[in-house]
Every structure is written in C-alpha cells, then in structure tokens.
Short mmCIF file of C-alpha atoms and ligand atoms in Angstrom, two decimals:
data_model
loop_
_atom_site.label_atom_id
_atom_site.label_comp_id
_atom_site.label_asym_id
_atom_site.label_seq_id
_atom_site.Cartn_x
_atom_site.Cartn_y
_atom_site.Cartn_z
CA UNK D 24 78.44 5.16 67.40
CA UNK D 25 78.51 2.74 64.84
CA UNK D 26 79.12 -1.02 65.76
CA UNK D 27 82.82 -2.69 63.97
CA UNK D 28 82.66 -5.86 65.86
CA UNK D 29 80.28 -8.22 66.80
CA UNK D 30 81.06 -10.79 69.45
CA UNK D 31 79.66 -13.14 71.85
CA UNK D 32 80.65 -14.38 75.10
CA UNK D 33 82.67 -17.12 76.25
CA UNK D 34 79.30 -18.29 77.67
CA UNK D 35 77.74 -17.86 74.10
CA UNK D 36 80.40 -20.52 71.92
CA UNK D 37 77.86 -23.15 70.74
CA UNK D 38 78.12 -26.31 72.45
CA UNK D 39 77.29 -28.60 69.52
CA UNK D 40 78.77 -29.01 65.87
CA UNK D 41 76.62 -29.64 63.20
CA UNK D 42 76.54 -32.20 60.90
CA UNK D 43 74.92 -31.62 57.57
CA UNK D 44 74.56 -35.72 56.62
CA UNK D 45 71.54 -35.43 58.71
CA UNK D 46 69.91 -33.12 56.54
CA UNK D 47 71.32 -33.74 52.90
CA UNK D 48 68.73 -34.43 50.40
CA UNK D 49 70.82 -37.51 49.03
CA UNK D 50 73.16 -40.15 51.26
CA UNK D 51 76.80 -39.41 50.66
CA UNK D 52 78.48 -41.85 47.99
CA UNK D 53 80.31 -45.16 49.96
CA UNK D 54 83.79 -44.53 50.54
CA UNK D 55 85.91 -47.12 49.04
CA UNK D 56 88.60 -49.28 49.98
CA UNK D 57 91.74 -48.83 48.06
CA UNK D 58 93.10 -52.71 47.69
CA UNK D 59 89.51 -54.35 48.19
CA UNK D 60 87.41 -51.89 45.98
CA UNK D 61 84.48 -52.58 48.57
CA UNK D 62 83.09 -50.15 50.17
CA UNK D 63 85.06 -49.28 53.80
CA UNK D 64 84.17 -50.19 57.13
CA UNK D 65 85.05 -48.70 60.11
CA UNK D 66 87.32 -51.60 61.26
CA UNK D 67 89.47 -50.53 57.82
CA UNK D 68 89.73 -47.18 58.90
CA UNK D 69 90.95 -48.10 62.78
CA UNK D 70 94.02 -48.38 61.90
CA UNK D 71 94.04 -44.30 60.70
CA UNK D 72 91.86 -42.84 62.87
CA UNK D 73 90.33 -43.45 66.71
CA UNK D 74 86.33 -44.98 66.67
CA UNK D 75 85.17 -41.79 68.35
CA UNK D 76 86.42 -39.77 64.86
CA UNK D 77 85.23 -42.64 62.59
CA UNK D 78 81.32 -42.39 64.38
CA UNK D 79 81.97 -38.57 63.30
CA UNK D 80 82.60 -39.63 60.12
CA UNK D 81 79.69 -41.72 59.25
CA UNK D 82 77.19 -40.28 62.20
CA UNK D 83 73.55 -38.91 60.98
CA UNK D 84 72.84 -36.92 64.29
CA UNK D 85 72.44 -33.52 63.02
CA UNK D 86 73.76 -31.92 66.37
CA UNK D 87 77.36 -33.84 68.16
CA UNK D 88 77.96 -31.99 71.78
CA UNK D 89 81.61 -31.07 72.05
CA UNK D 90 84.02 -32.27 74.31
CA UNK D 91 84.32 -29.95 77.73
CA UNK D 92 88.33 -30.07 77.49
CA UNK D 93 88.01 -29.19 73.73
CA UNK D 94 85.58 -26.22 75.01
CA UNK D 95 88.36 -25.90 77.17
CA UNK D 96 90.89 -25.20 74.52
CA UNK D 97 88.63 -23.53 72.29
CA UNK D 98 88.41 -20.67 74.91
CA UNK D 99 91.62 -20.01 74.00
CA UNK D 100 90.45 -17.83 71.06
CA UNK D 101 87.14 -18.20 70.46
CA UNK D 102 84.23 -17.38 69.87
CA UNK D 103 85.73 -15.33 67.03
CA UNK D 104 84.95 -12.08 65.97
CA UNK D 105 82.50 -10.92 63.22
CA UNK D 106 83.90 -7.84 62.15
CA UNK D 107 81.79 -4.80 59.33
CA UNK D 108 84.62 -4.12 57.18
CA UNK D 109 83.84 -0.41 57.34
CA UNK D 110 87.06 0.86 56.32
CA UNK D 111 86.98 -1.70 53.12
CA UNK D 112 83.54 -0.16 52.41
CA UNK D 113 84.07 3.13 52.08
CA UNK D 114 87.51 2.80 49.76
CA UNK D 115 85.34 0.61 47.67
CA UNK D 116 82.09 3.27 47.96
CA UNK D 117 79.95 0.90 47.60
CA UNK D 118 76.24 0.38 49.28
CA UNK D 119 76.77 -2.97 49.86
CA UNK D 120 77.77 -3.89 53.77
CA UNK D 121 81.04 -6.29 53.89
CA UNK D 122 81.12 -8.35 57.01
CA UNK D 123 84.11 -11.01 57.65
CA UNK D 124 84.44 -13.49 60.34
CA UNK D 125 88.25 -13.48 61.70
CA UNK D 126 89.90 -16.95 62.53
CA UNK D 127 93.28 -15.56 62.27
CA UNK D 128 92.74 -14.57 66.04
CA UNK D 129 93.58 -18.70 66.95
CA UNK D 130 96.81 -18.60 68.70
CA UNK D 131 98.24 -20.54 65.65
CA UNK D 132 96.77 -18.01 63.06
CA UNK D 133 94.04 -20.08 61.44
CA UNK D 134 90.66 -21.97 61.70
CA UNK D 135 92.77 -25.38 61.51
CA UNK D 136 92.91 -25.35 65.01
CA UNK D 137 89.44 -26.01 65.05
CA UNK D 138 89.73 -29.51 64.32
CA UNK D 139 93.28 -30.39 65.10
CA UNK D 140 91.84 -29.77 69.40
CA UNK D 141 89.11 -31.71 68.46
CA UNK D 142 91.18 -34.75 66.45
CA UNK D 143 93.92 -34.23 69.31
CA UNK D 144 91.13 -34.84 72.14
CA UNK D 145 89.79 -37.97 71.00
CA UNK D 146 92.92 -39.56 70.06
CA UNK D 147 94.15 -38.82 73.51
CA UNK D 148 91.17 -40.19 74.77
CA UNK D 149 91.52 -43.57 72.59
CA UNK D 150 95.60 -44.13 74.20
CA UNK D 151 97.43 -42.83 70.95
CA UNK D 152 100.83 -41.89 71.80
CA UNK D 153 102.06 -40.38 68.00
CA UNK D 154 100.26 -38.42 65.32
CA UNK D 155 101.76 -38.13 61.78
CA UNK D 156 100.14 -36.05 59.11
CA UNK D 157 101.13 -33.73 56.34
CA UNK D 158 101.37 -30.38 55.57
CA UNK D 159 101.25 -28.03 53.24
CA UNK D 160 102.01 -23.98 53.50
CA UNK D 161 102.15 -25.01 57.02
CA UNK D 162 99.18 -23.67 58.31
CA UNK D 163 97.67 -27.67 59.26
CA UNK D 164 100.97 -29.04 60.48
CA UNK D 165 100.79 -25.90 62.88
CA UNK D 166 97.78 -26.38 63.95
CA UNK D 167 98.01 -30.21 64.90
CA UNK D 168 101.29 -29.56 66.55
CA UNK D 169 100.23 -26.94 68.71
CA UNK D 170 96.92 -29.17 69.89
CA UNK D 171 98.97 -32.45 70.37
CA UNK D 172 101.47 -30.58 72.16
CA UNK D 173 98.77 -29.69 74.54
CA UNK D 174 97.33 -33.15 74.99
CA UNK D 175 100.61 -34.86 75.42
CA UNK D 176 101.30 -36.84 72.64
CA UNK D 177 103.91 -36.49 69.85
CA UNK D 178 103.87 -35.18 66.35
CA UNK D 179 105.12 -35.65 62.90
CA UNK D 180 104.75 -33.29 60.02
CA UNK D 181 105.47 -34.69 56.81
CA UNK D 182 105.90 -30.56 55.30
CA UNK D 183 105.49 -30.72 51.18
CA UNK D 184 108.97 -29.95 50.55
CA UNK D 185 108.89 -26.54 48.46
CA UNK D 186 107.34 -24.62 51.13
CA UNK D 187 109.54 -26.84 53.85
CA UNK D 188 112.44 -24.53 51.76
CA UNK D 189 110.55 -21.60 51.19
CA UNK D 190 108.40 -21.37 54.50
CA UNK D 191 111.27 -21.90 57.09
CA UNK D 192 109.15 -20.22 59.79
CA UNK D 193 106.43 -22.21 59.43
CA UNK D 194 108.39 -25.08 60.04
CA UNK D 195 110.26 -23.36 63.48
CA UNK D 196 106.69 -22.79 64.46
CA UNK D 197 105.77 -26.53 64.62
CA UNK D 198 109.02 -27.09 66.44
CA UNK D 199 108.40 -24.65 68.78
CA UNK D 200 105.28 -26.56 69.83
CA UNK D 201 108.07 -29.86 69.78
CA UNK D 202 106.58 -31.54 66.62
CA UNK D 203 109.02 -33.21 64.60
CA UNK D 204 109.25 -31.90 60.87
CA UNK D 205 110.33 -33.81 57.47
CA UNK D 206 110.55 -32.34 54.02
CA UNK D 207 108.33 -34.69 51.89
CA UNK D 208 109.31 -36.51 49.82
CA UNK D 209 111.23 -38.06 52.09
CA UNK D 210 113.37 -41.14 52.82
CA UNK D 211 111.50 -41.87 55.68
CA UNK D 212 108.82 -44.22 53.98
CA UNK D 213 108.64 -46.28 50.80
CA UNK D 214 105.83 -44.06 49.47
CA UNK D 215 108.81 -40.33 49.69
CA UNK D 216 111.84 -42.90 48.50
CA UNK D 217 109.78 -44.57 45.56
CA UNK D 218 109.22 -40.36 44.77
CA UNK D 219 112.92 -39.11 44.83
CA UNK D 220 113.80 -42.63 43.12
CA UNK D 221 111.51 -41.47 40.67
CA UNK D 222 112.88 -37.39 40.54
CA UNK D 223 115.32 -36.28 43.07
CA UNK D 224 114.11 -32.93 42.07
CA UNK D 225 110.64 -33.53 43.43
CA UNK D 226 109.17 -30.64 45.00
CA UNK D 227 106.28 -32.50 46.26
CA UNK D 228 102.66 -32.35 46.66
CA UNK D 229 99.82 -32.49 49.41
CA UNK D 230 98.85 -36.21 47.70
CA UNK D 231 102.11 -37.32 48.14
CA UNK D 232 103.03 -35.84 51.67
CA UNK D 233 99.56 -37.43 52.50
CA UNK D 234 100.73 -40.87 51.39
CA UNK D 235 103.94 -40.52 53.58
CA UNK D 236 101.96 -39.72 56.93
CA UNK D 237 99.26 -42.64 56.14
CA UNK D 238 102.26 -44.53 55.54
CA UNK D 239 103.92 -43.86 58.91
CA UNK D 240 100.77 -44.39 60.75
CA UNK D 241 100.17 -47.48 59.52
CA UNK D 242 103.91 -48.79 60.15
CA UNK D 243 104.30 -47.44 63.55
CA UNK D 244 101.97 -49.39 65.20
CA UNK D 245 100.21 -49.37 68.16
CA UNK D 246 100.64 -46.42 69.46
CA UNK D 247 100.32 -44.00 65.94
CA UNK D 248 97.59 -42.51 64.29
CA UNK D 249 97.53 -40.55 61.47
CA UNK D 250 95.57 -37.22 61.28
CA UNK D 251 93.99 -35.24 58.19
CA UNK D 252 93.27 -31.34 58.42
CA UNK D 253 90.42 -30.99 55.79
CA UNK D 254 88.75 -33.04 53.14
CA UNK D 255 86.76 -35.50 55.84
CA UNK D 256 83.03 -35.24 56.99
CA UNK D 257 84.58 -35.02 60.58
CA UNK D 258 86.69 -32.41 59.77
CA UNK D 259 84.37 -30.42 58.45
CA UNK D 260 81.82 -30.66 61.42
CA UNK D 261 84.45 -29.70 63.83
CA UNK D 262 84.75 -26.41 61.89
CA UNK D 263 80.90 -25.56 61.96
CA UNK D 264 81.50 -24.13 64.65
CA UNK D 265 83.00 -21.34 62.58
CA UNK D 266 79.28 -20.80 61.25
CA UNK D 267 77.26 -21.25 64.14
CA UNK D 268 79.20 -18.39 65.84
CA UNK D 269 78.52 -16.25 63.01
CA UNK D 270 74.63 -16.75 62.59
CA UNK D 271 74.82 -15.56 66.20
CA UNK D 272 76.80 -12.91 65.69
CA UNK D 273 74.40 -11.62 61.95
CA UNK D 274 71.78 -12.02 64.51
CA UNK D 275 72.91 -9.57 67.05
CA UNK D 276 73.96 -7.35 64.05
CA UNK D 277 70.18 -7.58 62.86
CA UNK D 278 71.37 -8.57 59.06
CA UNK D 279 70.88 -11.49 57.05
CA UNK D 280 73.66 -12.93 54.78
CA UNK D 281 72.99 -12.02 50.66
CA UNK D 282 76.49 -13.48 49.78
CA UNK D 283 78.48 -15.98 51.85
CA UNK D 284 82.40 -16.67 50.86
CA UNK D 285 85.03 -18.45 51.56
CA UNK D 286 88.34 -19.80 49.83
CA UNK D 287 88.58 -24.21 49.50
CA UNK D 288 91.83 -25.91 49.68
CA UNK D 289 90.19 -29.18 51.12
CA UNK D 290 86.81 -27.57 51.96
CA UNK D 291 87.01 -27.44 55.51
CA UNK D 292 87.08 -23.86 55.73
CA UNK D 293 84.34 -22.51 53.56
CA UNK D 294 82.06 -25.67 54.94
CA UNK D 295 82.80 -24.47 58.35
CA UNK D 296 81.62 -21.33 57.58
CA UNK D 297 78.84 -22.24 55.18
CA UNK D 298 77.52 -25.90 56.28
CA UNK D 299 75.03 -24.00 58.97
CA UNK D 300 73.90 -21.98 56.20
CA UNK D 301 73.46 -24.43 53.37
CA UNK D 302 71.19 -25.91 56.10
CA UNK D 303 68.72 -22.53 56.12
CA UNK D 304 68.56 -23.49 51.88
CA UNK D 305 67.77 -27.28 52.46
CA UNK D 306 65.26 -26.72 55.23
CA UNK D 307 64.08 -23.15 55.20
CA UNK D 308 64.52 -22.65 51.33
CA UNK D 309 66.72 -19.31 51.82
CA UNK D 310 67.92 -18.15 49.16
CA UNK D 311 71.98 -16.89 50.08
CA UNK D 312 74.10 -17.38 47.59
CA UNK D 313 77.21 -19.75 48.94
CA UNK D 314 80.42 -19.14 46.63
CA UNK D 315 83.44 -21.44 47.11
CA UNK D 316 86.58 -19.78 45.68
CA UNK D 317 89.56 -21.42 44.40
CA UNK D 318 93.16 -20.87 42.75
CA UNK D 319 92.96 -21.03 38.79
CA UNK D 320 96.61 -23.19 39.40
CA UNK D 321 94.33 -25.93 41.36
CA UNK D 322 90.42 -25.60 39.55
CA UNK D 323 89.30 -28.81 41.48
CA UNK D 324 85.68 -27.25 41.91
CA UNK D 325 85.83 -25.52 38.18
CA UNK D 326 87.85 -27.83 36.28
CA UNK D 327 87.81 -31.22 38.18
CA UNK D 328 85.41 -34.60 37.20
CA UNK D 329 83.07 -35.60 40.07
CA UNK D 330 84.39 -38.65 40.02
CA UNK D 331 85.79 -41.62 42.14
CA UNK D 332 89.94 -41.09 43.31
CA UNK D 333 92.47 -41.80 45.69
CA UNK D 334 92.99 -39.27 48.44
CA UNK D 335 96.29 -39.45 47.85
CA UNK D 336 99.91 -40.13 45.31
CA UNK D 337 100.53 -43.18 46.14
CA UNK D 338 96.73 -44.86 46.47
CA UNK D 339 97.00 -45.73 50.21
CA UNK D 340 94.57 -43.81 51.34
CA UNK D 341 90.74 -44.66 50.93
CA UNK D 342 89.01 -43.82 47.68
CA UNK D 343 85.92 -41.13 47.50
CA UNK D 344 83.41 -39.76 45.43
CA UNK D 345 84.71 -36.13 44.96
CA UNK D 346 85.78 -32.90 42.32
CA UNK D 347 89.37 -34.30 41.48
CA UNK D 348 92.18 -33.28 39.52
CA UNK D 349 93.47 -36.81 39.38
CA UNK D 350 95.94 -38.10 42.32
CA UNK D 351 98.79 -37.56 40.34
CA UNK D 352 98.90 -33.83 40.65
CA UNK D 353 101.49 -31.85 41.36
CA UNK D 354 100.80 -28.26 41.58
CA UNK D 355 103.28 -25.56 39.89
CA UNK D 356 105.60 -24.43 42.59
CA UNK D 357 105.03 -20.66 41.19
CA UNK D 358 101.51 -20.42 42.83
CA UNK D 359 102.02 -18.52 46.24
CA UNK D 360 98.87 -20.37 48.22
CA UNK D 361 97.67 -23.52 50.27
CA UNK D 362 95.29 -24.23 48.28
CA UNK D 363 96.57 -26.83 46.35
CA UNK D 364 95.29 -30.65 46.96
CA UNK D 365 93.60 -32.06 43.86
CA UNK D 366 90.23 -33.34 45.53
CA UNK D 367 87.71 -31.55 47.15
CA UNK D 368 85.14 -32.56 50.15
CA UNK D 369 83.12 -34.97 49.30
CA UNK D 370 80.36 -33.12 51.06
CA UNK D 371 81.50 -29.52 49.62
CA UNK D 372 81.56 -31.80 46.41
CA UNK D 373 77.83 -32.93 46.71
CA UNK D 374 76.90 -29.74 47.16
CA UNK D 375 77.86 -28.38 44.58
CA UNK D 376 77.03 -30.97 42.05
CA UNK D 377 73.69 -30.34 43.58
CA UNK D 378 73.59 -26.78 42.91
CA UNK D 379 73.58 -25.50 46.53
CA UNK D 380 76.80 -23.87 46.04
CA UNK D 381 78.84 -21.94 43.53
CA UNK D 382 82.09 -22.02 42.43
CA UNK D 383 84.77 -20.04 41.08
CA UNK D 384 88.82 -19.43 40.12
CA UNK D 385 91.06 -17.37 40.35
CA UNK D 386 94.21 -15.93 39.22
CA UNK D 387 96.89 -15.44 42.04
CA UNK D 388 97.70 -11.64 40.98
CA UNK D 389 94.13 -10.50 41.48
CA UNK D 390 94.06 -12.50 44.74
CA UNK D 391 97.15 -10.39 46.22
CA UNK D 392 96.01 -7.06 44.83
CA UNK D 393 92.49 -7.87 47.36
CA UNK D 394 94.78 -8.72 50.15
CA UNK D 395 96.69 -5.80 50.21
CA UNK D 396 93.53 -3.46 49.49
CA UNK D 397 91.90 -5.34 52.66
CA UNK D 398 95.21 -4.64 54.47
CA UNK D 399 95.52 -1.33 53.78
CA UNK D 400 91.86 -0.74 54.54
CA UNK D 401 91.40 -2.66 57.69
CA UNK D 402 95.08 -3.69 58.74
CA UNK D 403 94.84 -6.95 59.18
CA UNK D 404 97.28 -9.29 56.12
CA UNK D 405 95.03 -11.73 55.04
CA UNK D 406 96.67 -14.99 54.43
CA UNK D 407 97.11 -15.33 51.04
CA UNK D 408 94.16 -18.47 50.37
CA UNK D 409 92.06 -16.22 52.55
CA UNK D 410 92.69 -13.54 50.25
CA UNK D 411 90.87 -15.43 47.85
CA UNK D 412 87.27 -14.89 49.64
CA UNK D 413 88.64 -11.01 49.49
CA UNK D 414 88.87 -11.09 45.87
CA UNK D 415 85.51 -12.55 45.62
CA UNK D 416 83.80 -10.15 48.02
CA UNK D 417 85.48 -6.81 46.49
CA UNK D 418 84.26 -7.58 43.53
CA UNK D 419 80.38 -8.32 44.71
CA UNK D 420 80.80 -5.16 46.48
CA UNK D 421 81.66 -3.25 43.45
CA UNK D 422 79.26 -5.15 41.40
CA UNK D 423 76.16 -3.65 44.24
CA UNK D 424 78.30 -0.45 43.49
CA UNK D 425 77.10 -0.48 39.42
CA UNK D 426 73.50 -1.52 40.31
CA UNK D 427 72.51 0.36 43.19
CA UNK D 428 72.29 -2.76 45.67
CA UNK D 429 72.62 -2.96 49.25
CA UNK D 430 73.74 -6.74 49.68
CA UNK D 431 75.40 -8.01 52.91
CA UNK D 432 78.43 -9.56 51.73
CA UNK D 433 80.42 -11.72 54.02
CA UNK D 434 83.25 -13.83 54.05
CA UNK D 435 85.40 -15.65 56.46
CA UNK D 436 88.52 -14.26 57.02
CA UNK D 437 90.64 -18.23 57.57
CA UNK D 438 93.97 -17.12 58.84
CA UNK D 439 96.68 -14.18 59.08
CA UNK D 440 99.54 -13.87 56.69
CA UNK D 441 102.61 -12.81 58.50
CA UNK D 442 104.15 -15.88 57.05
CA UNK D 443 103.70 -15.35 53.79
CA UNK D 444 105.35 -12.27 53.44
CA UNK D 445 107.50 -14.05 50.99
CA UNK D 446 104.54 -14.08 48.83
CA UNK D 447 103.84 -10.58 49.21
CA UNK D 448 106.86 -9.84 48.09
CA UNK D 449 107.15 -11.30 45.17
CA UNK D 450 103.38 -10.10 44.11
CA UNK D 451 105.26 -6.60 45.09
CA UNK D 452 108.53 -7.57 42.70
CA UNK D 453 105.86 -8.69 39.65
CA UNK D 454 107.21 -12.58 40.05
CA UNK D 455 104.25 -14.20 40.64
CA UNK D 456 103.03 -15.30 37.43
CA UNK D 457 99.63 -15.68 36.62
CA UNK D 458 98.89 -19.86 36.10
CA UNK D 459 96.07 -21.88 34.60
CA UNK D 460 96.24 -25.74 35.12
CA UNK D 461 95.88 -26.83 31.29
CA UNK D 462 92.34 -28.73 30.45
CA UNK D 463 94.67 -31.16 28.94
CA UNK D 464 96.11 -32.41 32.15
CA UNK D 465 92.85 -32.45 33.41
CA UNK D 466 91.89 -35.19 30.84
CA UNK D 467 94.90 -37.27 30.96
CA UNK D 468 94.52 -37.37 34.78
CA UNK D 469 91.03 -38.61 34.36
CA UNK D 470 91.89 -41.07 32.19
CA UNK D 471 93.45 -42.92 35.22
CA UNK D 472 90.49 -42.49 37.24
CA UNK D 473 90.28 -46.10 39.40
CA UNK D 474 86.97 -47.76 37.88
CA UNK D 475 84.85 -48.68 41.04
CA UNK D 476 81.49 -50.31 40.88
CA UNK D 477 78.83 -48.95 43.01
CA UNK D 478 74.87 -48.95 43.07
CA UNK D 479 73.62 -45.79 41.58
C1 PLP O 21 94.58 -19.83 55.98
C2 PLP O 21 94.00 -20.97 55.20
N1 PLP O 21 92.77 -20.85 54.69
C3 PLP O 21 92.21 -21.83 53.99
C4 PLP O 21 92.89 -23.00 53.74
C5 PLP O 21 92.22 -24.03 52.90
O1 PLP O 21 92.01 -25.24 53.48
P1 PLP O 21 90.57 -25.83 53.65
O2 PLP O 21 89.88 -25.70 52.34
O3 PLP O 21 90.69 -27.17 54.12
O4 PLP O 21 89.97 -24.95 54.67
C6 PLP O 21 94.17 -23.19 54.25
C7 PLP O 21 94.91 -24.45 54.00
O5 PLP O 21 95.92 -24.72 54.54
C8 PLP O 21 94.74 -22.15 55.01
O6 PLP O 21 95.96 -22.27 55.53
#
C-alpha cells in the first residue's frame, strides 16, 4: 500500500531547537536602540522580554534543549504530520511528488503555538504575571492566549482593528482561553489615541497594534511583559522544531527535499520550516532550493530596502537591520491574509540578501484558487497565508509536469482556515481584488528610513 503520512513518535519530537547564528557565514547586524541609536543591550530589552528569551535572542549555541514542561505541552499536537499530497498529485498529473508538513493539527490551528508555549514557559518561570501583545488575523493572539492560559498568567491582545470587525471568531477564541481583547487602535495607550486623534477611521496595522502592546508592557510594570509572535531570532528557533521533525520524517520517507516552501508574514514560519535546511546549504553545500512566498499587497522580501527601521508605528520598539516597507505602513484592508507587517526577519532577511533563499509575490486571487484546489484534493482548507506556499508548489509541480521532472516539492502547511471562511467567500463572490503595493510608496517610505551609524 502506498504510504500518505509520515510520522514519528511522541518519543521521536527533537529535544533541541536550532539556532542558525551559530552557523551563519556573517554575524547578524546590531540591533539598535530606538531613543539612544546605540546598539541594544540586554538590560534595554528587560523591560520587554524575560533574560532566559533575551540569551535566545543573542545565543551562538547551535543546539538550545527545550524545556520538559514545554515538551510537555508540545505533546499536545506534535510531532506533526508529514503528509504526500497524493490526491493533489494526481489532479495536477504531474511527476513531481508534493509533500506538506501540517501545523494546522495544534489545538489552536497553527504553528504559532510553537513559540507562544515556549515564550509562555519562560516568562512564567521569570514571575511575570501579564502578557500584552498584538495581533493580527488572529492566528498569534490565539496562540499566546491559549499557552498563557495554561501557565497561569493573564493576557492582552491588542487585535488590528479591521479583522477585530471582520474576524469576530477569532477574537471569541482568545476569550475562550480568558485573554482579554482590544481593537487597536485603541484608547488604551498614547501610541492607539495619538492614531484615532490622527483618523478615527483607522483600520490599523500590525506596526501600530505592536506599538500599543510594547506600550502597555512597558507602563504596567512589574509584573507585564510584552510578547512578539514572529520577526525575532528567538522566535524563530522555537519554530525549528517545525523542520527538524520534517528531516526526520523525509528520512523515513527515503526522499530528499528539491523545493522547500513556505509563506512569510514575519518569517517565523517558513524559517521554522527551512532554518534546519538552510543549514545542509551552509555546511553540507546542498543544493534545495528555499522559496519564501509573500502577498503582492505586502512585497517586504520583493519590494522592500534592506535597510535599518523601527519594528513598529510609533518607533518604540527596537530598530533592526531588515527587508522593510517603511514603519508607516498600513496595508489595504481588501487583502484577505496575515501576512501583512512591513519588516521581515532579520535572519530570513540575511538570508536572502545572501542568496540562500528566494523570494516571491503574489496576487491574492491566485492564492485562493490553490487553496481551494488543495481543499478539494486533499480536504483539508488551508489558511489563506498558508495558501500561499500552495500556490507556489502547484505551480513547481506543473512546471516538472512541462519538463519531464520528478522533483520532491514540499511545503509547510502553517495553519487551517475555518476562520477565514469570510475570505473564501468573497474569493467565491469575485470581491477580492487583486492589489499591488505601488513602488512609489515604497520610496517615500524609505525616504524616512532612521539614519543609524554602524561599523560595516
Ligand atoms: C497560518 C499562518 N501562517 C503564516 C503566518 C505568517 O507569519 P510568520 O511569517 O511569522 O510565520 C501567519 C501569521 O499570522 C499565519 O496565521
């Protein structure tokens, strides 16, 4: 009979993230402070985040063991399946095989948990009593409410208020796992009043819900910290384990990747999946292509400057070296996804620069007409950013299809979409219109770029 899934045991889940500053050709830029301009320290960032998350963020060990209660947790769901899209192969008839690695089976619906257990753990560990963070489709606030809820501590969701209206189950979710939720902007901090002072209208953005949550964290003190769901080194590492599964798992189906994908909002989600990977290409000098895939309504990767910027609206939050958009970005409330912050990793960002990775965009009609292909070939609705990776991998498939080539193609599958039928339907109705953020906002954001001065 032939195999569908490929999983490993309880027993199997890798003990140890992995951390790819150990083995990246070149340092990582210094992260800058926003007021001072100097580079940051980790006494700067205390105030955000507990030590044992700020070691994670700056540590060189190439392997960090993880926490028994977080193995604890992650038992919950994982290891994760690595399924053969068989189904998806043969309505494509293509040679190619199209494996995808499911995180939609986390109780919460996507990889975020990953790292919200993980960021959850060690604040608990450190005495923090309140977490405040931002969200955007919903997917992260989820996530972080679910994991504090099981460590005992409190939670506040500053929700980017367009999907706060349009994703109302999203938001019952969190409150189900008793987080407290706020449509941002807000009137809860200077950073949402200055906003709605500004345009009552606001419909908000992930920069601005950001500033909000940093905001809160750093008013409510002791006692709050404030808790980010991709874009950081330590983020990132927690979801390796994403990719350490799976090179089990390609190992036990006796193929090696051709084609890895995966969809960036952040990054944390393709590096996740990839980091172990882009490890085989520094070390080993494999040759997998590694193709990050992003909406045409937020080109960070495609369309961004590599550049110093604020991590967020209102330039509270530290400054990095990354693929920006400018801080001042608001996305168009037309585009269905969550992938819409204006930065990217700075480690997805290095990599790329670097040529270890490949980018592209995409429109969001192409994007839904994959999802519902994969749905209606393998059942499971794709969340609508995952659906991006589904694009991406179709259309390798059909490209081995017009050459003759039997590539392994796989992507990871980041989360389900049952709450985002609302975007389905309108993809079904013909009202999502296609979007390109204009080059010419590009430049004007860049324009406003802060100027920092650091050794080449
Ligand atoms: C299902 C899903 N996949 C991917 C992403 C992208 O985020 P990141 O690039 O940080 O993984 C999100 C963001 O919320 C998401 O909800």
């Amino acid at each position: 009979m032939e195999q569908t899934k490929f999983l490993l045991d309880e027993n199997e889940m890798p003990k140890a993230w992995y951390n790819i500053q150990a083995d990246l050709p070149k340092p990582l830029p210094p992260v800058i402070h926003p007021v001072t301009g100097q580079p940051i320290g980790p006494q700067d960032l205390a105030v955000l985040f507990p030590m044992e998350l700020i070691k994670q963020e700056v540590s060189q060990e190439r392997y960090i063991e993880i926490p028994e209660p977080v193995l604890d947790v992650y038992k919950l769901y994982r290891p994760s399946p690595l399924m053969r899209a068989r189904r998806l192969e043969k309505a494509l008839d293509t040679p190619a095989q199209i494996y995808f690695k499911y995180e939609g089976v986390s109780p919460v619906g996507s990889h975020k948990l990953n790292t919200s257990i993980a960021q959850a753990y060690y604040n608990k560990l450190a005495g923090t009593q309140r977490i405040a963070t931002e969200t955007g489709a919903g997917q992260w606030g989820t996530a972080l409410a679910f994991a504090c809820n099981i460590f005992g501590m409190e939670c506040k969701v500053y929700m980017v208020k367009i999907s706060f209206e349009q994703k109302p189950y999203r938001r019952i979710l969190m409150e189900t796992y008793g987080a407290k939720v706020v449509a941002s902007p807000s009137t809860d901090t200077h950073a949402g009043a200055a906003a709605l002072d500004d345009d009552p209208q606001c419909t908000g953005s992930l920069g601005l819900a950001i500033s909000e949550a940093v905001e809160d964290a750093a008013t409510h003190q002791p006692g709050t910290k404030y808790s980010l769901g991709s874009v950081l080194n330590h983020v990132l590492m927690h979801q390796t384990i994403i990719g350490l599964e799976a090179q089990k798992q390609f190992e036990k189906a006796g193929v090696e990747p051709d084609i890895l994908i995966g969809c960036v909002g952040g990054g944390s989600n393709f590096g996740g999946f990839a980091l172990p990977f882009v490890r085989e290409k520094i070390i080993n000098q494999k040759k997998t292509r590694l193709i990050a895939v992003e909406p045409t309504a937020a080109p960070s990767l495609t369309k961004g400057e590599y550049a110093y910027d604020y991590g967020d609206t209102a330039k509270l939050a530290p400054i990095v070296k990354m693929f920006t958009l400018g801080s001042s970005f608001i996305p168009p409330s037309i585009h269905a996804g969550g992938l819409r912050y204006h930065g990217m990793a700075p480690i997805i960002s290095a990599l790329y620069d670097q040529g270890y990775i490949e980018a592209v965009a995409l429109q969001q009609n192409a994007v839904f007409a994959a999802g519902v292909q994969f749905a209606r070939a393998e059942g499971i609705l794709p969340a609508p950013e995952s659906a991006h990776a589904i694009r991406v991998a179709i259309d390798e498939a059909l490209r081995c299809k017009e050459r003759g080539e039997k590539k392994v193609i796989a992507f990871n599958l980041s989360g389900h979409g049952h709450f985002d039928l609302g975007g389905y339907d309108a993809y079904f109705r013909r009202q999502l219109p296609d979007y390109e953020y204009p080059q010419a906002e590009v430049a004007k954001a860049v324009a406003q770029l802060p100027k920092v001065n650091v050794p080449a």
